[in-house]
Tab-separated table of C-alpha atoms in Angstrom:
chain	number	residue	atom	x	y	z
A	1	MET	CA	-8.935	-37.043	-19.555
A	2	HIS	CA	-11.039	-35.428	-16.833
A	3	SER	CA	-10.970	-31.641	-17.181
A	4	VAL	CA	-12.715	-28.790	-15.414
A	5	PHE	CA	-14.135	-27.795	-18.802
A	6	ASN	CA	-16.078	-31.063	-18.871
A	7	VAL	CA	-18.180	-29.977	-15.889
A	8	ILE	CA	-18.764	-26.270	-16.617
A	9	PRO	CA	-20.641	-24.668	-19.533
A	10	GLY	CA	-18.639	-23.578	-22.559
A	11	ASP	CA	-19.434	-19.869	-22.003
A	12	PHE	CA	-18.649	-19.940	-18.289
A	13	PHE	CA	-15.607	-17.634	-18.575
A	14	THR	CA	-16.778	-15.668	-21.645
A	15	ILE	CA	-18.307	-12.919	-19.508
A	16	LEU	CA	-14.950	-12.371	-17.820
A	17	GLY	CA	-13.003	-12.454	-21.097
A	18	SER	CA	-10.635	-9.645	-22.030
A	19	LYS	CA	-12.885	-8.533	-24.919
A	20	ASN	CA	-15.900	-8.089	-22.661
A	21	ARG	CA	-15.948	-4.465	-21.504
A	22	ASN	CA	-18.544	-5.217	-18.804
A	23	GLN	CA	-16.496	-7.774	-16.882
A	24	ALA	CA	-16.081	-5.570	-13.767
A	25	VAL	CA	-19.837	-4.843	-13.663
A	26	TYR	CA	-20.795	-8.483	-14.176
A	27	SER	CA	-18.435	-9.774	-11.467
A	28	GLU	CA	-19.810	-7.184	-9.014
A	29	LEU	CA	-23.392	-8.154	-9.871
A	30	LEU	CA	-22.583	-11.833	-9.350
A	31	LEU	CA	-21.417	-10.998	-5.819
A	32	LYS	CA	-24.591	-9.018	-5.146
A	33	ILE	CA	-26.736	-11.942	-6.299
A	34	TYR	CA	-24.617	-14.321	-4.219
A	35	ASN	CA	-25.190	-12.148	-1.143
A	36	LEU	CA	-28.964	-12.365	-1.715
A	37	PHE	CA	-28.738	-16.078	-0.975
A	38	ASP	CA	-27.086	-15.660	2.449
A	39	ASN	CA	-30.301	-16.614	4.233
A	40	GLU	CA	-31.527	-18.998	1.534
A	41	ILE	CA	-30.578	-22.578	2.341
A	42	SER	CA	-31.493	-23.839	-1.144
A	43	TYR	CA	-29.821	-20.956	-3.040
A	44	ARG	CA	-33.207	-20.326	-4.639
A	45	ILE	CA	-34.852	-16.893	-4.774
A	46	LEU	CA	-37.639	-15.197	-6.738
A	47	ARG	CA	-36.544	-13.925	-10.138
A	48	ASP	CA	-38.213	-10.531	-9.558
A	49	ILE	CA	-36.015	-9.928	-6.504
A	50	VAL	CA	-32.858	-10.674	-8.486
A	51	ARG	CA	-34.018	-8.462	-11.360
A	52	ASP	CA	-34.812	-5.532	-9.013
A	53	THR	CA	-31.414	-5.871	-7.318
A	54	ILE	CA	-29.595	-5.706	-10.649
A	55	ALA	CA	-31.703	-2.797	-11.915
A	56	ALA	CA	-31.154	-0.809	-8.702
A	57	TYR	CA	-27.378	-1.311	-8.922
A	58	LEU	CA	-27.259	-0.187	-12.566
A	59	LEU	CA	-29.449	2.834	-11.863
A	60	GLU	CA	-27.646	3.982	-8.691
A	61	ASN	CA	-24.208	3.761	-10.328
A	62	HIS	CA	-25.329	5.087	-13.753
A	63	ILE	CA	-23.898	2.022	-15.503
A	64	GLU	CA	-24.477	1.378	-19.183
A	65	ILE	CA	-23.961	-1.952	-20.936
A	66	GLN	CA	-21.066	-1.687	-23.399
A	67	GLY	CA	-19.478	-3.578	-26.268
A	68	GLU	CA	-21.123	-6.533	-28.012
A	69	ASP	CA	-23.668	-6.916	-25.219
A	70	ALA	CA	-24.856	-3.339	-25.837
A	71	THR	CA	-25.325	-4.168	-29.515
A	72	GLU	CA	-27.355	-7.242	-28.632
A	73	LEU	CA	-29.406	-5.301	-26.081
A	74	GLY	CA	-30.160	-2.485	-28.507
A	75	LEU	CA	-31.151	1.032	-27.512
A	76	GLU	CA	-33.392	0.026	-24.619
A	77	SER	CA	-33.104	2.486	-21.717
A	78	ASP	CA	-35.474	0.705	-19.332
A	79	TRP	CA	-33.477	-0.589	-16.349
A	80	ASN	CA	-35.668	-3.673	-15.874
A	81	ILE	CA	-35.049	-4.684	-19.488
A	82	LYS	CA	-31.305	-4.331	-18.921
A	83	ALA	CA	-31.564	-6.389	-15.720
A	84	ASN	CA	-33.481	-9.135	-17.527
A	85	PHE	CA	-30.815	-9.149	-20.237
A	86	ILE	CA	-28.069	-9.621	-17.622
A	87	ILE	CA	-29.973	-12.483	-15.985
A	88	ARG	CA	-30.204	-14.212	-19.376
A	89	ARG	CA	-26.457	-13.706	-19.911
A	90	PHE	CA	-25.714	-15.239	-16.511
A	91	VAL	CA	-28.000	-18.201	-17.249
A	92	GLN	CA	-26.310	-18.742	-20.636
A	93	ALA	CA	-22.889	-18.696	-18.965
A	94	GLY	CA	-23.983	-21.178	-16.309
A	95	TRP	CA	-23.593	-18.754	-13.423
A	96	LEU	CA	-27.319	-18.982	-12.646
A	97	GLU	CA	-30.216	-21.318	-13.419
A	98	GLU	CA	-33.803	-20.246	-14.023
A	99	GLU	CA	-36.651	-22.471	-12.819
A	100	THR	CA	-40.441	-22.317	-12.406
A	101	ASP	CA	-42.056	-23.258	-9.090
A	102	ASP	CA	-44.487	-26.174	-9.608
A	103	THR	CA	-46.925	-24.840	-7.020
A	104	THR	CA	-47.016	-21.068	-7.514
A	105	LEU	CA	-45.720	-21.081	-11.135
A	106	GLU	CA	-43.412	-18.210	-10.141
A	107	LYS	CA	-40.013	-17.983	-11.779
A	108	THR	CA	-37.073	-18.485	-9.430
A	109	ILE	CA	-33.324	-18.110	-9.756
A	110	VAL	CA	-31.030	-20.846	-8.502
A	111	MET	CA	-27.289	-20.458	-8.046
A	112	PRO	CA	-25.602	-23.760	-8.999
A	113	ASP	CA	-22.373	-25.110	-7.547
A	114	ASN	CA	-20.272	-23.565	-10.322
A	115	GLY	CA	-21.800	-20.127	-9.784
A	116	ILE	CA	-21.322	-20.366	-6.007
A	117	ALA	CA	-17.684	-21.407	-6.426
A	118	LEU	CA	-16.995	-18.535	-8.831
A	119	ALA	CA	-18.683	-15.975	-6.551
A	120	GLN	CA	-16.727	-17.222	-3.543
A	121	PHE	CA	-13.507	-17.070	-5.552
A	122	ILE	CA	-14.148	-13.469	-6.664
A	123	GLU	CA	-15.085	-12.480	-3.116
A	124	LYS	CA	-11.914	-14.068	-1.771
A	125	LEU	CA	-9.809	-12.149	-4.293
A	126	LYS	CA	-11.617	-8.911	-3.491
A	127	ARG	CA	-11.520	-9.322	0.289
A	128	PRO	CA	-8.885	-11.956	1.115
A	129	THR	CA	-9.250	-13.607	4.481
A	130	ARG	CA	-6.199	-13.698	6.702
A	131	LEU	CA	-5.375	-16.928	8.506
A	132	GLU	CA	-4.363	-16.642	12.155
A	133	PHE	CA	-1.252	-18.813	12.072
A	134	SER	CA	-1.267	-19.850	15.722
A	135	VAL	CA	-4.755	-21.338	15.311
A	136	SER	CA	-3.488	-23.815	12.698
A	137	ILE	CA	-0.751	-25.108	14.989
A	138	ASN	CA	-3.236	-25.525	17.844
A	139	THR	CA	-5.637	-27.364	15.530
A	140	ILE	CA	-2.932	-29.796	14.389
A	141	PHE	CA	-1.801	-30.446	17.950
A	142	ASN	CA	-5.291	-30.938	19.385
A	143	THR	CA	-6.363	-33.226	16.533
A	144	LEU	CA	-3.345	-35.476	17.031
A	145	GLU	CA	-3.709	-35.509	20.800
A	146	HIS	CA	-7.374	-36.578	20.678
A	147	TRP	CA	-6.823	-39.670	18.610
A	148	ALA	CA	-9.639	-41.548	20.309
A	149	GLN	CA	-12.279	-39.215	18.872
A	150	GLY	CA	-11.426	-40.342	15.336
A	151	GLU	CA	-10.703	-44.027	15.865
A	152	GLN	CA	-13.663	-45.101	13.736
A	153	ASN	CA	-12.215	-43.413	10.636
A	154	PRO	CA	-8.678	-42.168	11.436
A	155	TYR	CA	-7.912	-41.284	7.812
A	156	LYS	CA	-10.807	-38.822	7.431
A	157	LEU	CA	-11.056	-37.629	11.032
A	158	ILE	CA	-7.368	-37.463	12.017
A	159	LEU	CA	-4.801	-37.712	9.219
A	160	THR	CA	-6.619	-35.703	6.531
A	161	PRO	CA	-7.500	-32.710	8.803
A	162	VAL	CA	-3.903	-32.582	10.102
A	163	TYR	CA	-2.438	-32.806	6.593
A	164	ASP	CA	-4.842	-30.200	5.169
A	165	GLU	CA	-4.209	-27.797	8.067
A	166	ALA	CA	-0.433	-28.079	7.555
A	167	ARG	CA	-0.828	-27.365	3.825
A	168	LYS	CA	-3.140	-24.429	4.548
A	169	LEU	CA	-0.646	-22.938	6.987
A	170	SER	CA	2.210	-23.471	4.518
A	171	SER	CA	0.249	-21.735	1.764
A	172	ALA	CA	-0.651	-18.804	4.052
A	173	LEU	CA	2.976	-18.322	5.111
A	174	LYS	CA	4.138	-18.385	1.490
A	175	LYS	CA	1.563	-15.730	0.618
A	176	LEU	CA	2.835	-13.647	3.539
A	177	ALA	CA	6.384	-14.008	2.224
A	178	THR	CA	5.224	-12.992	-1.255
A	179	SER	CA	3.355	-9.913	-0.019
A	180	ILE	CA	6.570	-8.308	1.260
A	181	LYS	CA	7.931	-8.450	-2.316
A	182	LYS	CA	5.146	-6.124	-3.471
A	183	ILE	CA	5.949	-3.742	-0.615
A	184	ILE	CA	9.626	-3.699	-1.644
A	185	GLU	CA	8.680	-3.067	-5.283
A	186	GLY	CA	6.592	-0.099	-4.157
A	187	MET	CA	9.558	1.240	-2.187
A	188	LEU	CA	11.730	1.213	-5.314
A	189	ARG	CA	9.233	3.453	-7.134
A	190	GLU	CA	9.121	6.198	-4.504
A	191	GLY	CA	10.279	9.459	-6.038
A	192	SER	CA	10.259	11.852	-3.076
A	193	LEU	CA	11.057	11.860	0.617
A	194	VAL	CA	7.382	12.530	1.392
A	195	SER	CA	6.118	9.486	-0.498
A	196	LEU	CA	8.990	7.412	0.906
A	197	THR	CA	7.926	8.320	4.436
A	198	GLU	CA	4.306	7.482	3.627
A	199	ASN	CA	5.422	4.094	2.298
A	200	ILE	CA	7.250	3.315	5.542
A	201	ILE	CA	4.283	4.434	7.665
A	202	LYS	CA	1.937	2.320	5.543
A	203	TYR	CA	4.265	-0.649	6.013
A	204	CYS	CA	4.407	-0.208	9.792
A	205	ASP	CA	0.608	0.140	10.061
A	206	GLY	CA	-0.219	-2.474	7.419
A	207	ASP	CA	-1.535	-6.015	7.609
A	208	PHE	CA	1.820	-7.600	6.806
A	209	ILE	CA	3.752	-6.322	9.800
A	210	LYS	CA	0.812	-6.986	12.133
A	211	GLU	CA	0.555	-10.596	10.999
A	212	TYR	CA	4.297	-11.103	11.228
A	213	SER	CA	4.431	-9.531	14.693
A	214	ARG	CA	1.686	-11.812	15.998
A	215	LEU	CA	3.406	-14.782	14.427
A	216	VAL	CA	6.761	-13.969	16.036
A	217	GLN	CA	5.252	-13.122	19.416
A	218	GLN	CA	3.130	-16.278	19.430
A	219	GLN	CA	5.758	-18.760	18.313
A	220	ASN	CA	3.687	-21.651	19.620
A	221	ILE	CA	5.051	-23.906	16.909
A	222	HIS	CA	8.201	-24.202	19.026
A	223	LEU	CA	6.098	-25.251	22.007
A	224	TYR	CA	4.276	-28.017	20.129
A	225	ARG	CA	6.827	-29.003	17.475
A	226	GLU	CA	8.343	-31.952	19.353
A	227	LYS	CA	4.974	-33.229	20.562
A	228	ILE	CA	3.523	-33.108	17.046
A	229	SER	CA	6.555	-34.861	15.558
A	230	ARG	CA	6.489	-37.557	18.243
A	231	ARG	CA	2.821	-38.236	17.620
A	232	LEU	CA	3.337	-38.418	13.843
A	233	GLU	CA	6.127	-40.957	14.369
A	234	GLU	CA	3.855	-42.986	16.654
A	235	PHE	CA	1.337	-43.193	13.836
A	236	LYS	CA	3.920	-45.191	11.885
A	237	GLY	CA	3.802	-47.856	14.597
A	238	ILE	CA	2.181	-51.216	14.021
A	239	GLY	CA	-1.212	-50.529	15.621
A	240	PHE	CA	-1.787	-46.977	14.405
A	241	PHE	CA	-0.339	-47.519	10.937
A	242	GLY	CA	-2.473	-50.569	10.228
A	243	SER	CA	-5.627	-48.753	11.287
A	244	LEU	CA	-4.773	-45.742	9.118
A	245	THR	CA	-3.997	-47.947	6.116
A	246	GLN	CA	-7.260	-49.842	6.415
A	247	SER	CA	-9.171	-46.568	6.720
A	248	VAL	CA	-7.568	-45.273	3.480
A	249	MET	CA	-8.423	-48.524	1.687
A	250	ASP	CA	-12.057	-48.261	2.779
A	251	GLU	CA	-12.391	-44.603	1.761
A	252	GLU	CA	-10.389	-44.564	-1.473
A	253	GLY	CA	-10.947	-48.149	-2.609
A	254	CYS	CA	-7.233	-48.621	-3.328
A	255	SER	CA	-4.764	-51.450	-2.693
A	256	ARG	CA	-2.910	-51.883	0.589
A	257	SER	CA	0.443	-50.836	-0.891
A	258	ALA	CA	-1.063	-47.649	-2.384
A	259	ALA	CA	-2.785	-46.922	0.946
A	260	GLU	CA	0.476	-47.425	2.868
A	261	ASP	CA	2.356	-45.117	0.469
A	262	LYS	CA	-0.293	-42.421	0.906
A	263	VAL	CA	-0.231	-42.622	4.706
A	264	VAL	CA	3.589	-42.410	4.806
A	265	ARG	CA	3.593	-39.488	2.343
A	266	MET	CA	1.018	-37.504	4.333
A	267	LEU	CA	2.773	-38.149	7.657
A	268	ASP	CA	6.242	-37.299	6.302
A	269	SER	CA	4.985	-34.215	4.452
A	270	THR	CA	3.332	-32.845	7.594
A	271	ARG	CA	6.383	-33.552	9.743
A	272	ARG	CA	8.764	-32.024	7.163
A	273	PHE	CA	6.750	-28.814	7.096
A	274	ILE	CA	6.606	-28.498	10.878
A	275	HIS	CA	10.339	-29.182	11.297
A	276	ASP	CA	12.038	-27.776	8.191
A	277	ASP	CA	9.863	-25.833	5.758
A	278	TYR	CA	8.379	-23.576	8.447
A	279	ASN	CA	11.828	-22.346	9.515
A	280	LYS	CA	12.907	-21.784	5.893
A	281	ILE	CA	9.832	-19.700	5.112
A	282	MET	CA	10.265	-17.662	8.291
A	283	LYS	CA	13.925	-17.049	7.450
A	284	ARG	CA	12.910	-15.873	3.983
A	285	ILE	CA	10.393	-13.429	5.463
A	286	LYS	CA	12.969	-12.095	7.918
A	287	ASP	CA	15.564	-11.666	5.148
A	288	GLN	CA	13.062	-9.726	3.046
A	289	ILE	CA	12.195	-7.472	5.978
A	290	ASN	CA	15.907	-6.704	6.392
A	291	ALA	CA	16.122	-6.062	2.637
A	292	TYR	CA	13.183	-3.652	2.879
A	293	ILE	CA	14.914	-1.701	5.642
A	294	LYS	CA	18.210	-1.537	3.705
A	295	ILE	CA	16.433	-0.452	0.525
A	296	ALA	CA	14.502	2.200	2.454
A	297	VAL	CA	17.759	3.629	3.851
A	298	ALA	CA	19.447	3.531	0.437
A	299	ARG	CA	16.435	5.104	-1.244
A	300	GLU	CA	16.391	7.888	1.346
A	301	ARG	CA	20.040	8.665	0.630
A	302	ILE	CA	19.436	8.735	-3.116
A	303	LEU	CA	16.457	11.064	-2.771
A	304	ARG	CA	18.265	13.283	-0.289
A	305	ASN	CA	21.241	13.660	-2.632
A	306	LYS	CA	19.153	13.932	-5.784
A	307	GLY	CA	19.912	17.101	-7.664
A	308	LYS	CA	23.048	17.816	-5.638
A	309	ASP	CA	25.182	20.314	-7.542
A	310	ASN	CA	28.292	18.601	-8.879
A	311	ARG	CA	29.063	21.733	-10.839
A	312	GLY	CA	32.788	21.657	-10.232
A	313	ASN	CA	33.349	18.225	-11.774
A	314	VAL	CA	30.897	18.792	-14.602
A	315	GLU	CA	32.335	22.203	-15.372
A	316	GLU	CA	35.829	20.790	-15.545
A	317	THR	CA	34.677	18.108	-17.979
A	318	ILE	CA	32.869	20.597	-20.188
A	319	ARG	CA	35.906	22.935	-20.112
A	320	TYR	CA	37.952	20.123	-21.606
A	321	LEU	CA	35.303	19.393	-24.239
A	322	VAL	CA	34.493	22.894	-25.404
A	323	GLN	CA	38.095	23.784	-26.143
A	324	ASN	CA	37.878	21.417	-29.104
A	325	PHE	CA	34.843	23.219	-30.576
A	326	ASP	CA	35.115	26.230	-32.825
A	327	GLU	CA	32.759	29.197	-32.578
A	328	ASP	CA	30.336	27.802	-35.171
A	329	LYS	CA	29.775	24.679	-33.093
A	330	LEU	CA	29.332	26.386	-29.743
A	331	ASN	CA	25.660	27.091	-30.464
A	332	LYS	CA	25.018	23.353	-30.715
A	333	ILE	CA	26.802	22.333	-27.557
A	334	ASP	CA	23.677	22.225	-25.350
A	335	GLU	CA	22.059	19.614	-27.555
A	336	GLU	CA	25.263	17.626	-27.990
A	337	ILE	CA	26.028	17.650	-24.271
A	338	GLN	CA	22.536	16.357	-23.514
A	339	TYR	CA	23.004	13.319	-25.699
A	340	LEU	CA	26.561	12.827	-24.536
A	341	PHE	CA	25.713	12.725	-20.830
A	342	HIS	CA	22.181	11.246	-21.127
A	343	ILE	CA	21.080	14.002	-18.787
A	344	HIS	CA	17.641	12.487	-18.089
A	345	ASP	CA	19.032	9.084	-17.093
A	346	TYR	CA	21.342	10.055	-14.233
A	347	GLU	CA	20.361	10.919	-10.680
A	348	PHE	CA	23.154	13.263	-9.665
A	349	VAL	CA	23.573	15.576	-12.674
A	350	ASP	CA	21.105	18.438	-13.018
A	351	ARG	CA	20.621	20.964	-15.793
A	352	THR	CA	21.964	23.856	-13.723
A	353	SER	CA	25.361	22.173	-13.441
A	354	LEU	CA	25.783	22.168	-17.225
A	355	GLN	CA	27.020	25.709	-17.647
A	356	TYR	CA	29.846	27.096	-19.653
A	357	PRO	CA	33.058	27.675	-17.689
A	358	HIS	CA	33.448	31.151	-16.320
A	359	LYS	CA	36.211	33.232	-17.915
A	360	ASN	CA	38.304	35.723	-16.054
A	361	GLN	CA	37.260	39.141	-17.229
A	362	SER	CA	40.053	41.664	-17.648
A	363	ILE	CA	39.547	45.447	-17.483
A	364	GLN	CA	39.531	46.722	-21.031
A	365	SER	CA	39.362	50.453	-20.257
A	366	ASN	CA	38.751	52.935	-17.475
A	367	ILE	CA	35.160	53.799	-16.800
A	368	GLU	CA	34.145	57.317	-15.922
A	369	ALA	CA	30.762	58.429	-14.643
A	370	ASP	CA	29.366	61.898	-14.261
A	371	VAL	CA	28.307	62.825	-10.701
A	372	ILE	CA	25.115	64.800	-10.368
A	373	GLU	CA	24.347	66.526	-7.100
A	374	MET	CA	20.814	65.817	-5.793
A	375	SER	CA	18.527	68.461	-4.451
A	376	VAL	CA	17.396	68.505	-0.806
A	377	GLU	CA	13.904	67.286	-1.726
A	378	GLU	CA	15.322	64.439	-3.811
A	379	ARG	CA	17.627	63.349	-0.986
A	380	GLU	CA	14.715	63.317	1.463
A	381	ARG	CA	12.575	61.333	-0.937
A	382	GLN	CA	15.371	58.761	-1.461
A	383	LYS	CA	15.916	58.566	2.293
A	384	ARG	CA	12.256	57.824	2.954
A	385	GLN	CA	12.221	55.214	0.195
A	386	LEU	CA	15.254	53.424	1.672
A	387	GLN	CA	13.690	53.508	5.136
A	388	ASN	CA	10.474	52.005	3.826
A	389	GLU	CA	12.354	49.305	1.934
A	390	SER	CA	14.502	48.418	4.942
A	391	TYR	CA	11.610	48.408	7.446
A	392	ASN	CA	11.193	44.990	9.095
A	393	PRO	CA	7.992	44.622	11.137
A	394	TYR	CA	9.454	41.493	12.794
A	395	SER	CA	12.822	42.865	13.861
A	396	LYS	CA	14.376	42.087	17.222
A	397	GLU	CA	13.559	45.519	18.632
A	398	LEU	CA	9.910	45.467	17.538
A	399	MET	CA	9.490	41.926	18.866
A	400	LYS	CA	10.722	43.092	22.291
A	401	LYS	CA	8.008	45.736	22.284
A	402	PHE	CA	5.517	43.077	21.165
A	403	LEU	CA	6.432	40.757	24.067
A	404	ASP	CA	6.354	43.578	26.580
A	405	SER	CA	2.913	44.669	25.347
A	406	GLN	CA	1.517	41.122	25.626
A	407	SER	CA	3.139	40.387	29.004
A	408	VAL	CA	0.941	40.002	32.084
A	409	ASN	CA	2.987	40.017	35.287
A	410	GLY	CA	6.004	39.073	33.221
A	411	LYS	CA	4.321	36.023	31.609
A	412	ILE	CA	2.942	35.343	28.129
A	413	ASP	CA	0.900	32.376	26.857
A	414	SER	CA	0.452	31.879	23.097
A	415	LEU	CA	-3.108	30.757	23.804
A	416	ASN	CA	-3.920	34.412	24.464
A	417	LEU	CA	-2.420	35.683	21.198
A	418	SER	CA	-4.482	36.327	18.074
A	419	LEU	CA	-4.096	33.962	15.112
A	420	ASN	CA	-6.652	35.532	12.803
A	421	GLU	CA	-4.209	36.759	10.159
A	422	LYS	CA	-0.909	35.698	8.672
A	423	LYS	CA	0.889	38.647	10.282
A	424	ASP	CA	-0.210	37.383	13.719
A	425	VAL	CA	1.395	33.998	13.059
A	426	LEU	CA	4.616	35.595	11.817
A	427	ALA	CA	4.727	37.886	14.852
A	428	SER	CA	4.293	34.905	17.195
A	429	MET	CA	7.102	32.992	15.475
A	430	ALA	CA	9.438	36.005	15.407
A	431	ALA	CA	8.742	36.726	19.079
A	432	VAL	CA	9.842	33.198	20.008
A	433	THR	CA	12.946	33.516	17.814
A	434	TYR	CA	14.168	36.689	19.554
A	435	ALA	CA	12.750	35.884	23.003
A	436	ARG	CA	16.006	34.895	24.696
A	437	GLU	CA	17.866	37.915	23.302
A	438	ASN	CA	15.006	40.142	24.470
A	439	GLY	CA	15.196	38.828	28.041
A	440	TYR	CA	12.488	36.109	28.037
A	441	LEU	CA	12.616	32.397	28.800
A	442	ILE	CA	10.627	30.162	26.431
A	443	GLU	CA	8.882	26.837	27.113
A	444	ILE	CA	7.536	24.829	24.150
A	445	ASP	CA	4.661	22.356	24.728
A	446	GLU	CA	3.770	19.272	22.695
A	447	ASP	CA	0.291	20.508	21.756
A	448	PHE	CA	-0.704	23.121	19.200
A	449	VAL	CA	-2.701	26.340	19.118
A	450	GLU	CA	-5.116	26.439	16.181
A	451	SER	CA	-7.413	28.900	14.460
A	452	ASP	CA	-9.580	28.447	11.380
A	453	GLU	CA	-6.614	28.799	9.010
A	454	PHE	CA	-3.429	28.563	11.081
A	455	LYS	CA	-1.755	26.190	13.497
A	456	ILE	CA	1.388	26.828	15.574
A	457	ARG	CA	3.119	25.114	18.472
A	458	HIS	CA	1.865	26.123	21.915
A	459	TRP	CA	4.531	28.160	23.788
A	460	ARG	CA	4.848	30.131	26.998
A	461	ALA	CA	7.301	32.884	27.908
A	462	LYS	CA	8.294	34.585	31.147
A	463	LYS	CA	10.606	37.442	31.960
A	464	ASP	CA	14.130	36.365	32.827
A	465	VAL	CA	14.787	37.978	36.189
A	466	ASN	CA	18.499	37.250	35.886
A	467	ASN	CA	18.769	39.199	32.664
């Protein structure tokens, strides 16, 4: 049996194993080495350059080798020694190959096919590329329309590119449909209105909705669907089908019946996707978008009502329960009620609602109090204290004086008011609140007035001549 493990070294995945505590560092270093070969056609580069790149990364990020690798490395603190150790680990795993140049006798590092494939896979996972869906449809249509350009080998130049492009588009759409599931799962975990709002904003500004919007706005599959299907059916005709079958036989070395089955399967699979599967996937995406919106609305209602005081109903229930407890058990009722109602599991019952029922208090006896007459000085002192306690620096009357003092020809602009202290901000807000009652008309602008610490809405006021 042919297996992938027959063509890769036995330790190829050991570095990325769960027991290796350096897996994140090693995968990042593999990408850095892979990027060194961008301008190297042969994927061959001097070993010293690779070593210096690894050492610089370890030094800049203060990374230490951990686990079994650290034990094997020992207590060496030299960064070049650590870099050389990592190169040896990569060579042992089959990620890299070490060679010696026959002419200069310099050691070089080569990245084999397996290492390149792994680096590209990690890079794709880290920074996934997004397929522009409309491009795939155009590619399929143009390839089928320009049949003549691939007449020499229609299987490799026409049928295979069309089939692969349809599969690639199908896979990309399925990934798009799957990504909305993660967004919905995130919505279900939101625990406050603030985070819920941030989730919705992130959704509206995110890659998913942008891709879906472009896909819906550029529904070119509907423009080319019939033409693509007609061309695929034509390929089942006598002339086209025979040429395709012969091309498969030449490329794959298979029998005519096997070649015919393969051609029919590829044509039917492509046509089925364009006509049926595409619409099903799009319907699934649309249904999930509707589900997201419904869940967002439901979640908002739950969070808005969370902690609402259902004291009346709870109190009535507890009144019924406590009448069956004697005085010795009343001290334990808090604990027992907690377990009875599972207080931490329910959304709409809060601790403040679990209170003992209020009892009507009857007058037991008359209460008499001795009246002591205060001296003149004491009355004056109490009077001043009450005046100080009742003084409101932002009262309606004081705000009228404030507006009048700031008025220039009957007009006031908040741009001209001080915002250096908190009291200035409060005075500005109170002035707007009482403006109409104090005979001023207020206009609120969309912009803001800002200082180093404060920010308020820009407003203007003018004296109401009719008042």
